[in-house]
Structures are given as C-alpha cells and as structure tokens.
PDB file of C-alpha atoms in Angstrom:
ATOM      1  CA  UNK A 122      -9.509 -19.523  21.818  1.00 81.00           C
ATOM      2  CA  UNK A 123      -7.468 -22.443  19.657  1.00 84.00           C
ATOM      3  CA  UNK A 124      -3.758 -22.008  20.469  1.00 87.00           C
ATOM      4  CA  UNK A 125      -0.497 -22.745  18.294  1.00 89.00           C
ATOM      5  CA  UNK A 126       2.888 -24.132  19.248  1.00 88.00           C
ATOM      6  CA  UNK A 127       4.993 -21.374  20.855  1.00 89.00           C
ATOM      7  CA  UNK A 128       7.873 -22.934  18.561  1.00 90.00           C
ATOM      8  CA  UNK A 129       6.339 -21.010  15.749  1.00 91.00           C
ATOM      9  CA  UNK A 130       7.385 -18.025  17.415  1.00 93.00           C
ATOM     10  CA  UNK A 131      10.790 -18.767  17.020  1.00 92.00           C
ATOM     11  CA  UNK A 132      10.824 -19.627  13.207  1.00 92.00           C
ATOM     12  CA  UNK A 133      12.858 -17.354  10.655  1.00 92.00           C
ATOM     13  CA  UNK A 134      12.903 -17.435   7.222  1.00 92.00           C
ATOM     14  CA  UNK A 135      15.573 -19.183   5.371  1.00 93.00           C
ATOM     15  CA  UNK A 136      14.658 -18.676   1.346  1.00 93.00           C
ATOM     16  CA  UNK A 137      14.653 -22.480   0.872  1.00 94.00           C
ATOM     17  CA  UNK A 138      10.832 -22.374   0.437  1.00 96.00           C
ATOM     18  CA  UNK A 139      11.154 -19.501  -2.211  1.00 95.00           C
ATOM     19  CA  UNK A 140      13.954 -21.465  -4.114  1.00 95.00           C
ATOM     20  CA  UNK A 141      11.753 -24.424  -4.045  1.00 95.00           C
ATOM     21  CA  UNK A 142       9.130 -22.526  -5.725  1.00 95.00           C
ATOM     22  CA  UNK A 143      11.079 -20.411  -8.245  1.00 95.00           C
ATOM     23  CA  UNK A 144      10.312 -17.517  -6.133  1.00 96.00           C
ATOM     24  CA  UNK A 145      12.561 -14.619  -6.142  1.00 95.00           C
ATOM     25  CA  UNK A 146      14.828 -13.726  -3.103  1.00 93.00           C
ATOM     26  CA  UNK A 147      13.720 -10.473  -3.129  1.00 92.00           C
ATOM     27  CA  UNK A 148       9.753 -10.527  -4.169  1.00 96.00           C
ATOM     28  CA  UNK A 149       7.282 -10.041  -1.732  1.00 97.00           C
ATOM     29  CA  UNK A 150       5.254 -12.566  -1.100  1.00 98.00           C
ATOM     30  CA  UNK A 151       0.925 -12.731  -0.658  1.00 98.00           C
ATOM     31  CA  UNK A 152      -0.100 -16.117   1.015  1.00 98.00           C
ATOM     32  CA  UNK A 153      -3.600 -17.629   0.806  1.00 98.00           C
ATOM     33  CA  UNK A 154      -3.271 -20.949   3.200  1.00 97.00           C
ATOM     34  CA  UNK A 155      -6.380 -22.896   3.440  1.00 94.00           C
ATOM     35  CA  UNK A 156      -8.743 -25.756   2.313  1.00 94.00           C
ATOM     36  CA  UNK A 157      -9.650 -24.646  -1.148  1.00 97.00           C
ATOM     37  CA  UNK A 158     -13.319 -24.284  -0.842  1.00 96.00           C
ATOM     38  CA  UNK A 159     -15.603 -21.616  -2.324  1.00 96.00           C
ATOM     39  CA  UNK A 160     -16.439 -20.448   1.396  1.00 96.00           C
ATOM     40  CA  UNK A 161     -13.117 -19.100   1.159  1.00 97.00           C
ATOM     41  CA  UNK A 162     -13.434 -16.609  -1.271  1.00 96.00           C
ATOM     42  CA  UNK A 163     -10.180 -17.528  -2.880  1.00 97.00           C
ATOM     43  CA  UNK A 164     -11.524 -16.544  -6.436  1.00 97.00           C
ATOM     44  CA  UNK A 165     -12.176 -13.065  -5.567  1.00 97.00           C
ATOM     45  CA  UNK A 166      -8.521 -12.714  -3.884  1.00 97.00           C
ATOM     46  CA  UNK A 167      -7.115 -14.339  -6.941  1.00 97.00           C
ATOM     47  CA  UNK A 168      -9.027 -11.688  -9.220  1.00 97.00           C
ATOM     48  CA  UNK A 169      -8.264  -8.755  -6.924  1.00 97.00           C
ATOM     49  CA  UNK A 170      -4.562  -9.684  -7.019  1.00 98.00           C
ATOM     50  CA  UNK A 171      -4.562 -10.177 -10.664  1.00 97.00           C
ATOM     51  CA  UNK A 172      -6.572  -6.785 -11.584  1.00 97.00           C
ATOM     52  CA  UNK A 173      -3.911  -4.887  -9.212  1.00 97.00           C
ATOM     53  CA  UNK A 174      -1.198  -6.375 -11.266  1.00 95.00           C
ATOM     54  CA  UNK A 175      -3.079  -5.419 -14.604  1.00 95.00           C
ATOM     55  CA  UNK A 176      -3.217  -1.896 -13.405  1.00 95.00           C
ATOM     56  CA  UNK A 177       0.463  -1.727 -12.693  1.00 93.00           C
ATOM     57  CA  UNK A 178       0.315  -1.987  -9.229  1.00 94.00           C
ATOM     58  CA  UNK A 179       1.752  -5.220  -7.299  1.00 94.00           C
ATOM     59  CA  UNK A 180       4.181  -5.405  -9.785  1.00 92.00           C
ATOM     60  CA  UNK A 181       6.674  -7.358  -7.510  1.00 95.00           C
ATOM     61  CA  UNK A 182       4.603  -9.403  -5.966  1.00 97.00           C
ATOM     62  CA  UNK A 183       4.292 -13.272  -6.017  1.00 97.00           C
ATOM     63  CA  UNK A 184       0.846 -15.093  -5.048  1.00 98.00           C
ATOM     64  CA  UNK A 185       1.524 -18.279  -3.582  1.00 98.00           C
ATOM     65  CA  UNK A 186      -1.864 -20.524  -3.022  1.00 98.00           C
ATOM     66  CA  UNK A 187      -1.173 -23.490  -0.827  1.00 97.00           C
ATOM     67  CA  UNK A 188      -4.347 -25.572  -0.230  1.00 96.00           C
ATOM     68  CA  UNK A 189      -6.396 -28.222  -2.386  1.00 95.00           C
ATOM     69  CA  UNK A 190      -9.596 -29.039  -2.575  1.00 96.00           C
ATOM     70  CA  UNK A 191     -12.250 -30.644  -4.793  1.00 96.00           C
ATOM     71  CA  UNK A 192     -10.495 -30.939  -8.442  1.00 96.00           C
ATOM     72  CA  UNK A 193     -13.214 -28.982 -10.410  1.00 96.00           C
ATOM     73  CA  UNK A 194     -13.175 -26.257  -7.800  1.00 96.00           C
ATOM     74  CA  UNK A 195      -9.277 -26.010  -7.986  1.00 96.00           C
ATOM     75  CA  UNK A 196      -9.631 -26.088 -11.648  1.00 96.00           C
ATOM     76  CA  UNK A 197     -11.889 -23.211 -11.827  1.00 96.00           C
ATOM     77  CA  UNK A 198      -9.388 -21.308  -9.700  1.00 97.00           C
ATOM     78  CA  UNK A 199      -6.631 -21.997 -11.952  1.00 96.00           C
ATOM     79  CA  UNK A 200      -8.408 -20.853 -14.968  1.00 97.00           C
ATOM     80  CA  UNK A 201      -8.719 -17.329 -13.235  1.00 97.00           C
ATOM     81  CA  UNK A 202      -4.929 -16.908 -13.916  1.00 96.00           C
ATOM     82  CA  UNK A 203      -4.725 -18.647 -17.639  1.00 95.00           C
ATOM     83  CA  UNK A 204      -4.398 -15.958 -20.459  1.00 95.00           C
ATOM     84  CA  UNK A 205      -3.667 -12.769 -18.117  1.00 95.00           C
ATOM     85  CA  UNK A 206       0.297 -12.859 -18.589  1.00 94.00           C
ATOM     86  CA  UNK A 207       0.795 -13.273 -15.049  1.00 95.00           C
ATOM     87  CA  UNK A 208       0.903 -16.762 -14.514  1.00 95.00           C
ATOM     88  CA  UNK A 209       4.136 -16.936 -13.632  1.00 95.00           C
ATOM     89  CA  UNK A 210       3.300 -14.677 -10.595  1.00 96.00           C
ATOM     90  CA  UNK A 211       1.058 -17.129  -9.107  1.00 97.00           C
ATOM     91  CA  UNK A 212       2.427 -20.056  -7.462  1.00 97.00           C
ATOM     92  CA  UNK A 213       0.114 -23.336  -6.699  1.00 97.00           C
ATOM     93  CA  UNK A 214       2.112 -25.445  -3.976  1.00 97.00           C
ATOM     94  CA  UNK A 215      -0.606 -27.788  -3.072  1.00 96.00           C
ATOM     95  CA  UNK A 216      -1.265 -28.950   0.874  1.00 95.00           C
ATOM     96  CA  UNK A 217       1.402 -28.289   3.029  1.00 96.00           C
ATOM     97  CA  UNK A 218       2.291 -29.396   6.465  1.00 94.00           C
ATOM     98  CA  UNK A 219       4.811 -29.614   9.174  1.00 93.00           C
ATOM     99  CA  UNK A 220       8.362 -27.677   8.136  1.00 93.00           C
ATOM    100  CA  UNK A 221       6.957 -26.820   4.771  1.00 95.00           C
ATOM    101  CA  UNK A 222       4.067 -24.902   6.046  1.00 96.00           C
ATOM    102  CA  UNK A 223       5.985 -23.509   8.680  1.00 96.00           C
ATOM    103  CA  UNK A 224       8.316 -22.020   5.758  1.00 96.00           C
ATOM    104  CA  UNK A 225       5.711 -20.848   3.864  1.00 97.00           C
ATOM    105  CA  UNK A 226       4.271 -18.584   6.590  1.00 97.00           C
ATOM    106  CA  UNK A 227       7.511 -17.232   7.790  1.00 97.00           C
ATOM    107  CA  UNK A 228       8.361 -16.707   4.250  1.00 96.00           C
ATOM    108  CA  UNK A 229       5.482 -14.873   3.245  1.00 97.00           C
ATOM    109  CA  UNK A 230       5.148 -10.957   3.742  1.00 97.00           C
ATOM    110  CA  UNK A 231       1.428 -10.834   3.507  1.00 98.00           C
ATOM    111  CA  UNK A 232      -1.343 -13.886   4.816  1.00 98.00           C
ATOM    112  CA  UNK A 233      -4.899 -13.477   3.614  1.00 98.00           C
ATOM    113  CA  UNK A 234      -7.762 -15.055   4.735  1.00 97.00           C
ATOM    114  CA  UNK A 235     -10.921 -13.955   2.557  1.00 97.00           C
ATOM    115  CA  UNK A 236     -13.534 -16.174   4.057  1.00 97.00           C
ATOM    116  CA  UNK A 237     -17.602 -15.519   3.694  1.00 97.00           C
ATOM    117  CA  UNK A 238     -17.299 -17.497   7.127  1.00 94.00           C
ATOM    118  CA  UNK A 239     -14.815 -18.313   9.359  1.00 93.00           C
ATOM    119  CA  UNK A 240     -15.558 -18.908  13.325  1.00 92.00           C
ATOM    120  CA  UNK A 241     -11.722 -18.713  14.109  1.00 93.00           C
ATOM    121  CA  UNK A 242      -8.915 -18.674  11.630  1.00 93.00           C
ATOM    122  CA  UNK A 243      -6.212 -20.880  13.048  1.00 94.00           C
ATOM    123  CA  UNK A 244      -4.090 -20.555   9.666  1.00 95.00           C
ATOM    124  CA  UNK A 245      -4.038 -16.782  10.399  1.00 97.00           C
ATOM    125  CA  UNK A 246      -3.047 -17.420  14.102  1.00 97.00           C
ATOM    126  CA  UNK A 247      -0.214 -19.447  12.855  1.00 97.00           C
ATOM    127  CA  UNK A 248       1.275 -16.899  10.308  1.00 97.00           C
ATOM    128  CA  UNK A 249       0.925 -14.097  12.911  1.00 97.00           C
ATOM    129  CA  UNK A 250       2.991 -16.449  15.209  1.00 97.00           C
ATOM    130  CA  UNK A 251       5.652 -16.548  12.388  1.00 96.00           C
ATOM    131  CA  UNK A 252       5.669 -12.523  12.392  1.00 97.00           C
ATOM    132  CA  UNK A 253       3.782 -12.423   9.060  1.00 97.00           C
ATOM    133  CA  UNK A 254       0.602  -9.791   9.493  1.00 98.00           C
ATOM    134  CA  UNK A 255      -2.337 -10.726   8.016  1.00 98.00           C
ATOM    135  CA  UNK A 256      -5.318  -9.242   5.598  1.00 98.00           C
ATOM    136  CA  UNK A 257      -8.700 -10.482   6.859  1.00 98.00           C
ATOM    137  CA  UNK A 258     -12.700 -10.292   5.803  1.00 97.00           C
ATOM    138  CA  UNK A 259     -14.551  -8.939   8.463  1.00 97.00           C
ATOM    139  CA  UNK A 260     -16.217 -12.441   8.349  1.00 96.00           C
ATOM    140  CA  UNK A 261     -13.153 -13.864   9.857  1.00 96.00           C
ATOM    141  CA  UNK A 262     -13.774 -14.554  13.765  1.00 94.00           C
ATOM    142  CA  UNK A 263     -10.121 -13.053  14.522  1.00 94.00           C
ATOM    143  CA  UNK A 264     -10.526  -9.735  12.845  1.00 96.00           C
ATOM    144  CA  UNK A 265     -11.556  -7.434  15.801  1.00 95.00           C
ATOM    145  CA  UNK A 266      -8.673  -8.578  17.765  1.00 95.00           C
ATOM    146  CA  UNK A 267      -6.163  -8.466  14.830  1.00 97.00           C
ATOM    147  CA  UNK A 268      -7.688  -4.755  14.475  1.00 96.00           C
ATOM    148  CA  UNK A 269      -7.227  -3.896  17.856  1.00 96.00           C
ATOM    149  CA  UNK A 270      -3.841  -5.090  18.266  1.00 97.00           C
ATOM    150  CA  UNK A 271      -2.566  -3.334  14.906  1.00 97.00           C
ATOM    151  CA  UNK A 272      -1.693  -6.875  13.630  1.00 98.00           C
ATOM    152  CA  UNK A 273      -3.074  -6.901  10.057  1.00 97.00           C
ATOM    153  CA  UNK A 274      -5.831  -5.235   7.971  1.00 98.00           C
ATOM    154  CA  UNK A 275      -9.507  -5.772   8.092  1.00 97.00           C
ATOM    155  CA  UNK A 276     -11.376  -5.628   4.804  1.00 96.00           C
ATOM    156  CA  UNK A 277     -14.663  -5.711   3.161  1.00 96.00           C
ATOM    157  CA  UNK A 278     -15.161  -8.819   1.177  1.00 96.00           C
ATOM    158  CA  UNK A 279     -16.241  -7.705  -1.935  1.00 95.00           C
ATOM    159  CA  UNK A 280     -14.387  -6.752  -5.104  1.00 95.00           C
ATOM    160  CA  UNK A 281     -13.422  -3.310  -4.256  1.00 96.00           C
ATOM    161  CA  UNK A 282     -12.943  -4.087  -0.454  1.00 96.00           C
ATOM    162  CA  UNK A 283     -10.358  -6.705  -1.669  1.00 97.00           C
ATOM    163  CA  UNK A 284      -8.586  -4.221  -4.371  1.00 97.00           C
ATOM    164  CA  UNK A 285      -8.250  -1.435  -1.457  1.00 97.00           C
ATOM    165  CA  UNK A 286      -6.973  -3.678   1.145  1.00 97.00           C
ATOM    166  CA  UNK A 287      -4.320  -5.152  -0.732  1.00 97.00           C
ATOM    167  CA  UNK A 288      -3.285  -2.040  -2.650  1.00 96.00           C
ATOM    168  CA  UNK A 289      -2.983  -0.423   1.067  1.00 96.00           C
ATOM    169  CA  UNK A 290      -0.906  -3.097   2.511  1.00 96.00           C
ATOM    170  CA  UNK A 291       1.430  -4.266  -0.195  1.00 95.00           C
ATOM    171  CA  UNK A 292       2.236  -0.392  -0.711  1.00 93.00           C
ATOM    172  CA  UNK A 293       3.399  -0.328   2.542  1.00 88.00           C
ATOM    173  CA  UNK A 294       6.948  -2.018   3.652  1.00 92.00           C
ATOM    174  CA  UNK A 295       7.571  -0.524   6.703  1.00 95.00           C
ATOM    175  CA  UNK A 296       3.743  -0.753   8.170  1.00 95.00           C
ATOM    176  CA  UNK A 297       4.144  -4.466   7.002  1.00 96.00           C
ATOM    177  CA  UNK A 298       7.063  -5.121   9.024  1.00 95.00           C
ATOM    178  CA  UNK A 299       5.501  -2.946  11.939  1.00 97.00           C
ATOM    179  CA  UNK A 300       2.338  -5.165  11.892  1.00 98.00           C
ATOM    180  CA  UNK A 301       4.198  -8.223  11.517  1.00 97.00           C
ATOM    181  CA  UNK A 302       5.980  -7.162  15.076  1.00 97.00           C
ATOM    182  CA  UNK A 303       2.187  -6.821  16.116  1.00 98.00           C
ATOM    183  CA  UNK A 304       1.103  -9.728  15.265  1.00 97.00           C
ATOM    184  CA  UNK A 305       3.767 -12.066  16.887  1.00 96.00           C
ATOM    185  CA  UNK A 306       3.196  -9.898  19.901  1.00 97.00           C
ATOM    186  CA  UNK A 307      -0.603 -10.731  19.844  1.00 97.00           C
ATOM    187  CA  UNK A 308       0.013 -14.545  19.185  1.00 96.00           C
ATOM    188  CA  UNK A 309       2.308 -14.230  22.163  1.00 95.00           C
ATOM    189  CA  UNK A 310       0.236 -12.549  24.444  1.00 93.00           C
ATOM    190  CA  UNK A 311      -2.924 -14.787  23.776  1.00 93.00           C
ATOM    191  CA  UNK A 312      -2.697 -17.315  21.403  1.00 93.00           C
ATOM    192  CA  UNK A 313      -0.119 -19.958  22.735  1.00 90.00           C
ATOM    193  CA  UNK A 314      -0.921 -22.854  24.888  1.00 86.00           C
ATOM    194  CA  UNK A 315       0.408 -22.098  28.189  1.00 85.00           C
ATOM    195  CA  UNK A 316      -1.480 -18.693  28.078  1.00 85.00           C
ATOM    196  CA  UNK A 317      -4.848 -20.332  27.251  1.00 87.00           C
ATOM    197  CA  UNK A 318      -4.155 -23.092  29.904  1.00 87.00           C
ATOM    198  CA  UNK A 319      -4.337 -20.605  32.417  1.00 86.00           C
ATOM    199  CA  UNK A 320      -7.311 -19.216  31.250  1.00 86.00           C
ATOM    200  CA  UNK A 321      -9.231 -22.438  31.691  1.00 86.00           C
ATOM    201  CA  UNK A 322      -7.675 -22.833  35.105  1.00 91.00           C
ATOM    202  CA  UNK A 323      -9.614 -19.252  35.872  1.00 90.00           C
ATOM    203  CA  UNK A 324     -12.608 -20.865  34.269  1.00 91.00           C
ATOM    204  CA  UNK A 325     -12.456 -24.214  36.028  1.00 91.00           C
ATOM    205  CA  UNK A 326     -12.013 -22.266  39.394  1.00 90.00           C
ATOM    206  CA  UNK A 327     -14.452 -19.942  39.103  1.00 90.00           C
ATOM    207  CA  UNK A 328     -16.893 -23.023  38.309  1.00 91.00           C
ATOM    208  CA  UNK A 329     -16.227 -24.871  41.191  1.00 88.00           C
ATOM    209  CA  UNK A 330     -16.298 -21.961  43.482  1.00 85.00           C
ATOM    210  CA  UNK A 331     -19.766 -21.407  42.193  1.00 77.00           C
ATOM    211  CA  UNK A 332     -20.772 -25.063  42.826  1.00 73.00           C
ATOM    212  CA  UNK A 333     -19.373 -24.885  46.413  1.00 72.00           C
ATOM    213  CA  UNK A 334     -21.615 -21.713  46.903  1.00 72.00           C
ATOM    214  CA  UNK A 335     -24.377 -23.421  45.603  1.00 70.00           C
ATOM    215  CA  UNK A 336     -24.268 -26.518  47.372  1.00 67.00           C
ATOM    216  CA  UNK A 337     -23.746 -24.370  50.806  1.00 63.00           C
ATOM    217  CA  UNK A 338     -26.327 -22.483  50.369  1.00 64.00           C
ATOM    218  CA  UNK A 339     -28.576 -25.551  50.190  1.00 63.00           C
ATOM    219  CA  UNK A 340     -27.256 -27.226  52.924  1.00 65.00           C
ATOM    220  CA  UNK A 341     -29.874 -26.969  56.413  1.00 59.00           C
ATOM    221  CA  UNK A 342     -29.004 -27.672  59.634  1.00 54.00           C
ATOM    222  CA  UNK A 343     -31.046 -30.431  61.178  1.00 55.00           C
ATOM    223  CA  UNK A 344     -31.738 -30.827  64.902  1.00 60.00           C
ATOM    224  CA  UNK A 345     -32.065 -34.427  65.907  1.00 58.00           C
ATOM    225  CA  UNK A 346     -34.149 -35.190  69.595  1.00 57.00           C
TER     226      UNK A 346
END
C-alpha cells in the first residue's frame, strides 16, 4: 500500500483550526478532505448531511469541506446549502496542506470519503493516523481493511446508505472514540513507511530467490575431453 508519515500518529488537537473557521470548540466535526470532483460523491454526502439536519438529527454537527476543484462544480456544491437554513454549519475551507491539513484531520470527529471509485484513499489513511475514524463508501479500496479493523463505517453509496451511515456514526460518541483508537492502531500496524519498507524487502528477497532457483535449474555441467 501507500504509506503516511509516522509523525501523523503523534498529532494532537489544539483547537486552532476550529477557532480559525468559527467552529464551536465543543461541536463535533464531519470532514470531507479531497479533490472536489463528481467522482468523489461530495454532493451526495452534503445532501445526506443536510437531510439529517432537517430531520432534527446531527443538530450539533458541523461539516467541513476541504479541497478545491473546477470553479463551476464547486459552485454547484455550494448551491446545495443555500436556502436550507444550515449554511452556518457548512464550512468551505479550500485546499489544505502541511500543518493546516493535519490540524483539520485531527480536529475532525469523523472523516468521510464517499467516492464512486477510489483505488486506495490516502486521505482516509491520514485521517486514521490522526485518530479520526472514517466513513467510506464500498467503492473505496481501503473499505475492507477498515471494516475488518473496526476503524470506521462502510456504507452503500446512495442517499439512503449515506443517511443511515451518517446517522449511525454520529449518534455514537463512545463508538466514534473507540473506532478512532482502532484507526490509529491500523495505520501503525499497516500503513507507516517502515512497515511498508519491510514488506518490500520480503518481496525483493522472494524475487531474488526465485531468479536464483530459475538460473540454477537451467545450469548444466559440460564435460570437456
């Protein structure tokens, strides 16, 4: 797999990210951090969040959208919130890098990646390294490992699946905490570079042995008279 910097495992929240973006210190945060593109399903995620708010659920939650994309598409996303009465609960923070990105990941209570297709999902791994559990669509390559490790939730990528997954995850603060701990443990075990380097060493050793065995099998003794 791809890996993440070990330093993310030690990142702790300071509250500065929330202060910078006018998010109450005690408000739980749902974070979507990715390139803003139709394949990411951000529109469905946003609509599910707003639907639940309209039903009186997720009342305390704030939704942070971190990322950027084509201006026309980003404007389409922004229009989804207008006129709902919940505009103040959705924060458009733009593209984040470095310390600002780490701060967003560790301040979040739940990271969501609702892609229609995602080979891996490095943003989700970075979130888990920061101790943030994840909500993933089944189309995300990491989904099976997250499910097996109890590091988050895996949902069907449709309006009903997203609403159900969000409702379940956001209504269980103790479970959020437990899955956040499991998420960090999964990254430490599977996705830091030293672990991955060890796996590559094993792969290269196997390839080397296989080549030596192949060469040996084709060697013949030639008698010269």
